[in-house]
Amino acid sequence: MSKLSYKDAGVDIDAGNSFVENIKPYVKSTFDENVIGGIGSFAGAYALPTGYKEPVMLAATDGVGTKLKLAIEAKKFDTVGIDLVAMCVNDLVCNFGTPSFFLDYYATAELKTDEATDVVKGIAEGCKQSECALIGGETAEMPGMYSKGDFDLAGFAVGVAEKSEMDRVSLVKEGDVLVALPSSGVHSNGYSLVRKLFFEKLGMSLEDEFESKPLKDTLLTPTRIYVKTFKKLKDKIVALAHITGGGIVENLPRVLPDNLDAIIEKNSIKTLPIFDFMSKYVEEDEMYRTFNMGVGMILVVREKDVESVLNDSDGYVIGKLVKGSKKALLV
């Protein structure tokens, strides 16, 4: 009987080493002056940023969900990494944290270096858009754990906030105005319903035309990253909510005090064509509980600052805060 190797069991160490070499230039392109060391150590190192009186470390973790299934079926791997970073860093800024560094976890049945390299290129691009460093990650080749061709992604972002700036809810007041920042598309939640509707109920394919381009291009549009907008408008933002799973109605109340409601004018929301299309087949309440509906982030702003915020962003007013009981109401 011949002796077995790790490769016989489905794990190719040489492919892993080749992958690491492939991604080095993309990872290094995200480094800033606080990164200590390079790639290949047992842990990434990052110096604490200076300029804070009482620095607090914040962390957020997430994945991409079943949007990955579409990327695999479309054989398009260069955008889901942006989604991964976006889902983490957009949460960080909601606690007034500035992203510092990011780490990823890539798990697959069989490591295909070209596909994995495209994924990490996307992660690096997301980090550059977020102005944070990709200081490490883990690649796991696990035959038997995943179906052939499948992979999964997870990641986490770490940032820094000034302790005195973190409690945003206590600053929110009656009369504050709600400003919507547009989403780039479906972002990275609700894809189990997306897949059920388009490919099971309607029998469509990723190559079918939608809005004059293949449907896959619309569905795989990466999640918008709001870090630079946050940094630009920070002094004029009272609070902000990242609109992900649960939609506006479940995410916006997270930044409201117990005695206020958010009144959202539905007619003011600039929904995207993809949501208008899906609304023909999905109940309105379900749409608003599942999807962002074209609003990726909502800012709470003092009335006196609204004009300035609108001038310095692509935001638009969708509502206001009134006395109530911590609800987001669509009218």
Short mmCIF file of C-alpha atoms in Angstrom, two decimals:
data_model
loop_
_atom_site.label_atom_id
_atom_site.label_comp_id
_atom_site.label_asym_id
_atom_site.label_seq_id
_atom_site.Cartn_x
_atom_site.Cartn_y
_atom_site.Cartn_z
CA MET A 1 0.00 0.00 0.00
CA SER A 2 1.42 3.39 -1.01
CA LYS A 3 1.79 6.05 1.66
CA LEU A 4 -0.66 8.95 1.75
CA SER A 5 0.13 12.64 1.47
CA TYR A 6 -1.85 15.67 2.62
CA LYS A 7 -2.59 16.37 -1.06
CA ASP A 8 -4.16 12.91 -1.38
CA ALA A 9 -6.54 14.00 1.40
CA GLY A 10 -7.48 17.10 -0.58
CA VAL A 11 -5.19 19.76 0.90
CA ASP A 12 -2.51 21.23 -1.36
CA ILE A 13 0.18 22.98 0.69
CA ASP A 14 2.00 24.17 -2.44
CA ALA A 15 -1.18 25.83 -3.73
CA GLY A 16 -1.51 27.59 -0.38
CA ASN A 17 2.04 28.91 -0.58
CA SER A 18 1.48 30.08 -4.15
CA PHE A 19 -1.69 31.88 -3.07
CA VAL A 20 0.18 33.76 -0.33
CA GLU A 21 2.74 34.95 -2.86
CA ASN A 22 -0.02 36.06 -5.23
CA ILE A 23 -1.78 38.24 -2.66
CA LYS A 24 1.25 39.94 -1.11
CA PRO A 25 1.22 43.01 -3.39
CA TYR A 26 -2.52 43.58 -2.86
CA VAL A 27 -2.22 43.25 0.90
CA LYS A 28 0.80 45.55 1.08
CA SER A 29 -1.05 48.18 -0.96
CA THR A 30 -3.37 48.70 2.04
CA PHE A 31 -0.61 49.27 4.62
CA ASP A 32 -0.27 52.59 6.42
CA GLU A 33 2.32 53.97 8.84
CA ASN A 34 0.80 52.09 11.78
CA VAL A 35 1.32 48.61 10.35
CA ILE A 36 4.21 46.84 12.06
CA GLY A 37 5.98 44.05 10.19
CA GLY A 38 4.77 42.37 7.03
CA ILE A 39 2.89 39.29 5.86
CA GLY A 40 3.62 35.81 7.12
CA SER A 41 3.97 36.18 10.86
CA PHE A 42 1.65 34.47 13.33
CA ALA A 43 -0.33 37.65 13.99
CA GLY A 44 -0.75 41.06 12.43
CA ALA A 45 0.54 44.05 14.37
CA TYR A 46 -0.82 47.57 14.31
CA ALA A 47 0.28 50.54 16.43
CA LEU A 48 -2.42 52.35 18.36
CA PRO A 49 -3.34 55.55 16.51
CA THR A 50 -2.42 58.75 18.30
CA GLY A 51 -4.45 61.89 18.94
CA TYR A 52 -7.13 60.39 21.19
CA LYS A 53 -7.75 61.48 24.79
CA GLU A 54 -9.54 58.27 25.78
CA PRO A 55 -9.20 55.81 22.89
CA VAL A 56 -11.62 52.89 22.78
CA MET A 57 -11.05 49.91 20.50
CA LEU A 58 -14.11 48.84 18.52
CA ALA A 59 -14.56 45.64 16.55
CA ALA A 60 -17.19 44.42 14.08
CA THR A 61 -17.48 41.08 12.32
CA ASP A 62 -19.64 39.83 9.45
CA GLY A 63 -19.77 37.73 6.31
CA VAL A 64 -21.28 38.08 2.85
CA GLY A 65 -24.03 35.47 3.15
CA THR A 66 -25.66 33.72 0.22
CA LYS A 67 -24.54 36.45 -2.16
CA LEU A 68 -21.48 34.21 -2.38
CA LYS A 69 -23.60 31.57 -4.15
CA LEU A 70 -24.28 34.03 -6.95
CA ALA A 71 -20.61 34.98 -7.19
CA ILE A 72 -19.67 31.31 -7.47
CA GLU A 73 -22.34 30.63 -10.10
CA ALA A 74 -21.33 33.74 -12.05
CA LYS A 75 -17.62 32.95 -11.62
CA LYS A 76 -17.10 36.56 -10.56
CA PHE A 77 -14.94 36.77 -7.46
CA ASP A 78 -13.45 40.29 -7.43
CA THR A 79 -16.31 42.15 -5.72
CA VAL A 80 -17.45 39.99 -2.79
CA GLY A 81 -14.32 41.01 -0.86
CA ILE A 82 -15.53 44.60 -1.01
CA ASP A 83 -18.86 43.43 0.41
CA LEU A 84 -17.05 41.69 3.26
CA VAL A 85 -15.15 44.79 4.30
CA ALA A 86 -18.18 47.05 3.83
CA MET A 87 -20.41 45.05 6.13
CA CYS A 88 -17.88 45.41 8.94
CA VAL A 89 -16.60 48.96 8.56
CA ASN A 90 -20.06 50.44 7.96
CA ASP A 91 -21.05 49.06 11.35
CA LEU A 92 -17.95 50.55 13.00
CA VAL A 93 -18.70 54.10 11.92
CA CYS A 94 -22.17 53.84 13.46
CA ASN A 95 -20.39 53.83 16.82
CA PHE A 96 -18.18 56.72 15.67
CA GLY A 97 -15.22 54.39 15.22
CA THR A 98 -12.61 55.04 12.54
CA PRO A 99 -11.50 51.73 10.96
CA SER A 100 -7.84 50.88 11.56
CA PHE A 101 -7.29 47.34 10.29
CA PHE A 102 -9.06 44.30 8.87
CA LEU A 103 -8.58 40.52 8.91
CA ASP A 104 -10.36 37.93 6.78
CA TYR A 105 -11.12 34.22 6.92
CA TYR A 106 -11.48 32.31 3.63
CA ALA A 107 -12.62 28.69 3.83
CA THR A 108 -13.07 26.39 0.85
CA ALA A 109 -13.36 22.77 -0.21
CA GLU A 110 -10.47 23.16 -2.65
CA LEU A 111 -8.15 26.14 -2.92
CA LYS A 112 -8.19 27.57 -6.43
CA THR A 113 -5.46 30.18 -6.32
CA ASP A 114 -6.80 32.39 -9.12
CA GLU A 115 -10.28 32.61 -7.60
CA ALA A 116 -8.94 33.13 -4.09
CA THR A 117 -6.57 35.83 -5.34
CA ASP A 118 -9.50 37.70 -6.91
CA VAL A 119 -11.36 37.51 -3.61
CA VAL A 120 -8.43 39.00 -1.69
CA LYS A 121 -7.98 41.68 -4.36
CA GLY A 122 -11.55 42.70 -3.57
CA ILE A 123 -10.86 42.69 0.17
CA ALA A 124 -7.80 44.89 -0.42
CA GLU A 125 -9.88 47.26 -2.54
CA GLY A 126 -12.49 47.45 0.22
CA CYS A 127 -9.77 48.25 2.73
CA LYS A 128 -8.42 51.04 0.54
CA GLN A 129 -11.91 52.50 0.18
CA SER A 130 -12.19 52.31 3.99
CA GLU A 131 -8.71 53.74 4.58
CA CYS A 132 -7.79 50.76 6.77
CA ALA A 133 -5.02 48.17 6.54
CA LEU A 134 -5.42 44.48 5.70
CA ILE A 135 -2.92 43.10 8.23
CA GLY A 136 -3.68 39.38 8.10
CA GLY A 137 -6.08 36.58 7.44
CA GLU A 138 -6.53 32.84 7.29
CA THR A 139 -7.08 30.48 4.38
CA ALA A 140 -8.56 27.09 5.20
CA GLU A 141 -8.79 24.25 2.69
CA MET A 142 -11.30 21.78 4.15
CA PRO A 143 -12.40 18.95 1.86
CA GLY A 144 -15.57 17.33 3.13
CA MET A 145 -16.73 20.44 4.96
CA TYR A 146 -17.86 22.29 1.83
CA SER A 147 -19.34 21.12 -1.47
CA LYS A 148 -16.98 21.20 -4.44
CA GLY A 149 -16.61 24.75 -5.74
CA ASP A 150 -18.03 26.36 -2.61
CA PHE A 151 -16.25 28.74 -0.27
CA ASP A 152 -17.18 30.98 2.62
CA LEU A 153 -15.94 34.36 3.77
CA ALA A 154 -15.86 36.04 7.14
CA GLY A 155 -13.94 39.02 8.41
CA PHE A 156 -13.62 41.57 11.12
CA ALA A 157 -12.61 45.19 11.35
CA VAL A 158 -11.02 46.94 14.30
CA GLY A 159 -11.14 50.68 14.78
CA VAL A 160 -10.72 53.43 17.33
CA ALA A 161 -13.20 55.87 18.80
CA GLU A 162 -13.02 58.66 21.31
CA LYS A 163 -14.83 57.40 24.40
CA SER A 164 -16.72 60.65 24.88
CA GLU A 165 -18.11 60.42 21.31
CA MET A 166 -19.52 56.91 21.46
CA ASP A 167 -22.88 57.47 23.18
CA ARG A 168 -24.84 58.86 20.25
CA VAL A 169 -28.35 57.92 21.40
CA SER A 170 -28.26 60.41 24.28
CA LEU A 171 -27.64 63.22 21.78
CA VAL A 172 -30.63 62.44 19.55
CA LYS A 173 -33.48 64.95 20.01
CA GLU A 174 -36.99 65.66 18.83
CA GLY A 175 -36.93 67.68 15.61
CA ASP A 176 -33.72 66.14 14.31
CA VAL A 177 -33.80 65.40 10.59
CA LEU A 178 -33.19 62.05 8.87
CA VAL A 179 -30.87 62.10 5.85
CA ALA A 180 -30.60 59.03 3.62
CA LEU A 181 -27.34 58.06 1.93
CA PRO A 182 -28.13 55.98 -1.17
CA SER A 183 -27.14 52.34 -1.39
CA SER A 184 -25.32 50.93 -4.41
CA GLY A 185 -27.85 48.11 -4.73
CA VAL A 186 -29.02 45.15 -2.70
CA HIS A 187 -25.75 45.28 -0.74
CA SER A 188 -25.21 42.01 1.18
CA ASN A 189 -28.45 40.99 2.85
CA GLY A 190 -31.68 39.40 1.69
CA TYR A 191 -30.04 37.21 -0.94
CA SER A 192 -31.86 34.05 0.09
CA LEU A 193 -35.07 35.84 -0.89
CA VAL A 194 -33.42 37.30 -4.02
CA ARG A 195 -32.36 33.83 -5.17
CA LYS A 196 -35.75 32.32 -4.33
CA LEU A 197 -37.57 34.98 -6.36
CA PHE A 198 -35.37 35.34 -9.43
CA PHE A 199 -34.17 31.80 -9.96
CA GLU A 200 -36.86 29.57 -8.47
CA LYS A 201 -40.13 31.49 -8.80
CA LEU A 202 -39.33 33.44 -11.99
CA GLY A 203 -36.91 30.96 -13.56
CA MET A 204 -34.46 33.67 -14.60
CA SER A 205 -30.72 33.26 -15.12
CA LEU A 206 -27.76 35.41 -14.16
CA GLU A 207 -27.25 36.26 -17.84
CA ASP A 208 -30.79 37.57 -18.39
CA GLU A 209 -30.95 41.26 -19.17
CA PHE A 210 -32.03 43.65 -16.44
CA GLU A 211 -31.86 47.41 -16.92
CA SER A 212 -29.80 46.96 -20.13
CA LYS A 213 -27.12 44.73 -18.55
CA PRO A 214 -26.81 41.16 -17.29
CA LEU A 215 -28.76 40.53 -14.09
CA LYS A 216 -25.58 39.27 -12.43
CA ASP A 217 -23.99 42.73 -12.71
CA THR A 218 -26.83 44.27 -10.73
CA LEU A 219 -27.01 41.52 -8.10
CA LEU A 220 -23.22 41.43 -7.60
CA THR A 221 -22.75 45.20 -7.33
CA PRO A 222 -20.61 45.53 -4.19
CA THR A 223 -21.87 47.12 -1.00
CA ARG A 224 -21.16 50.83 -0.76
CA ILE A 225 -18.59 51.82 1.86
CA TYR A 226 -19.49 54.97 3.82
CA VAL A 227 -16.28 55.54 5.78
CA LYS A 228 -15.01 58.54 3.83
CA THR A 229 -18.45 60.16 3.91
CA PHE A 230 -18.57 59.62 7.67
CA LYS A 231 -15.17 61.22 8.16
CA LYS A 232 -16.15 64.19 6.03
CA LEU A 233 -19.46 64.80 7.83
CA LYS A 234 -18.56 63.57 11.33
CA ASP A 235 -18.86 66.98 13.03
CA LYS A 236 -22.40 67.41 11.70
CA ILE A 237 -23.70 63.88 12.42
CA VAL A 238 -25.68 63.27 15.60
CA ALA A 239 -26.07 59.52 14.99
CA LEU A 240 -26.15 57.10 12.07
CA ALA A 241 -27.63 53.71 11.29
CA HIS A 242 -26.35 51.11 8.82
CA ILE A 243 -29.35 49.69 6.94
CA THR A 244 -28.77 45.95 6.52
CA GLY A 245 -30.88 42.90 7.40
CA GLY A 246 -34.11 44.10 8.97
CA GLY A 247 -34.19 47.16 6.74
CA ILE A 248 -34.99 50.68 7.89
CA VAL A 249 -37.74 49.59 10.28
CA GLU A 250 -35.43 47.45 12.43
CA ASN A 251 -32.08 49.21 12.13
CA LEU A 252 -33.02 52.87 12.60
CA PRO A 253 -34.59 52.34 16.08
CA ARG A 254 -31.16 51.20 17.31
CA VAL A 255 -30.06 54.84 17.40
CA LEU A 256 -33.27 56.24 18.90
CA PRO A 257 -33.94 57.03 22.58
CA ASP A 258 -37.01 55.40 24.15
CA ASN A 259 -39.15 58.54 23.83
CA LEU A 260 -38.78 59.25 20.10
CA ASP A 261 -40.10 57.82 16.83
CA ALA A 262 -38.62 58.20 13.37
CA ILE A 263 -41.20 59.25 10.79
CA ILE A 264 -40.08 58.11 7.32
CA GLU A 265 -41.83 59.46 4.25
CA LYS A 266 -41.99 56.46 1.92
CA ASN A 267 -42.56 58.62 -1.16
CA SER A 268 -39.28 60.42 -0.50
CA ILE A 269 -37.20 57.22 -0.65
CA LYS A 270 -35.36 56.90 -3.94
CA THR A 271 -35.83 53.18 -4.45
CA LEU A 272 -33.65 51.44 -7.03
CA PRO A 273 -35.03 49.56 -10.06
CA ILE A 274 -34.08 46.19 -8.55
CA PHE A 275 -36.34 46.86 -5.55
CA ASP A 276 -39.16 48.21 -7.71
CA PHE A 277 -39.03 44.98 -9.70
CA MET A 278 -39.01 42.69 -6.67
CA SER A 279 -41.89 44.64 -5.12
CA LYS A 280 -44.16 43.22 -7.83
CA TYR A 281 -43.75 39.79 -6.26
CA VAL A 282 -43.03 40.49 -2.57
CA GLU A 283 -45.32 42.20 -0.05
CA GLU A 284 -44.33 45.78 0.76
CA ASP A 285 -43.88 45.12 4.49
CA GLU A 286 -41.61 42.18 3.69
CA MET A 287 -39.55 44.31 1.30
CA TYR A 288 -38.98 46.96 3.97
CA ARG A 289 -38.10 44.33 6.62
CA THR A 290 -35.62 42.53 4.35
CA PHE A 291 -33.92 45.05 2.09
CA ASN A 292 -32.36 48.51 2.30
CA MET A 293 -34.75 49.72 -0.46
CA GLY A 294 -32.08 52.06 -1.82
CA VAL A 295 -30.98 53.54 1.52
CA GLY A 296 -27.65 52.22 2.77
CA MET A 297 -27.14 54.55 5.71
CA ILE A 298 -29.36 57.01 7.58
CA LEU A 299 -27.88 60.05 9.30
CA VAL A 300 -29.56 61.86 12.18
CA VAL A 301 -28.74 65.55 11.73
CA ARG A 302 -29.65 68.79 13.50
CA GLU A 303 -32.01 70.90 11.41
CA LYS A 304 -29.46 73.71 11.24
CA ASP A 305 -26.89 71.36 9.65
CA VAL A 306 -29.11 69.72 7.03
CA GLU A 307 -28.22 72.06 4.16
CA SER A 308 -24.51 71.67 4.79
CA VAL A 309 -24.77 67.88 4.98
CA LEU A 310 -26.74 67.72 1.74
CA ASN A 311 -24.21 69.98 0.00
CA ASP A 312 -21.30 67.79 1.09
CA SER A 313 -22.85 64.42 0.22
CA ASP A 314 -25.32 62.68 -2.07
CA GLY A 315 -27.79 62.45 0.79
CA TYR A 316 -31.42 63.57 0.81
CA VAL A 317 -34.03 64.11 3.51
CA ILE A 318 -36.46 61.24 4.19
CA GLY A 319 -38.00 62.14 7.54
CA LYS A 320 -37.72 63.54 11.05
CA LEU A 321 -37.88 62.59 14.72
CA VAL A 322 -41.00 63.13 16.83
CA LYS A 323 -42.22 62.08 20.28
CA GLY A 324 -42.93 58.38 20.40
CA SER A 325 -41.69 55.01 21.61
CA LYS A 326 -38.52 54.06 19.72
CA LYS A 327 -40.10 53.03 16.42
CA ALA A 328 -39.39 53.71 12.76
CA LEU A 329 -42.72 54.43 11.08
CA LEU A 330 -43.22 54.46 7.32
CA VAL A 331 -45.94 56.93 6.28
#
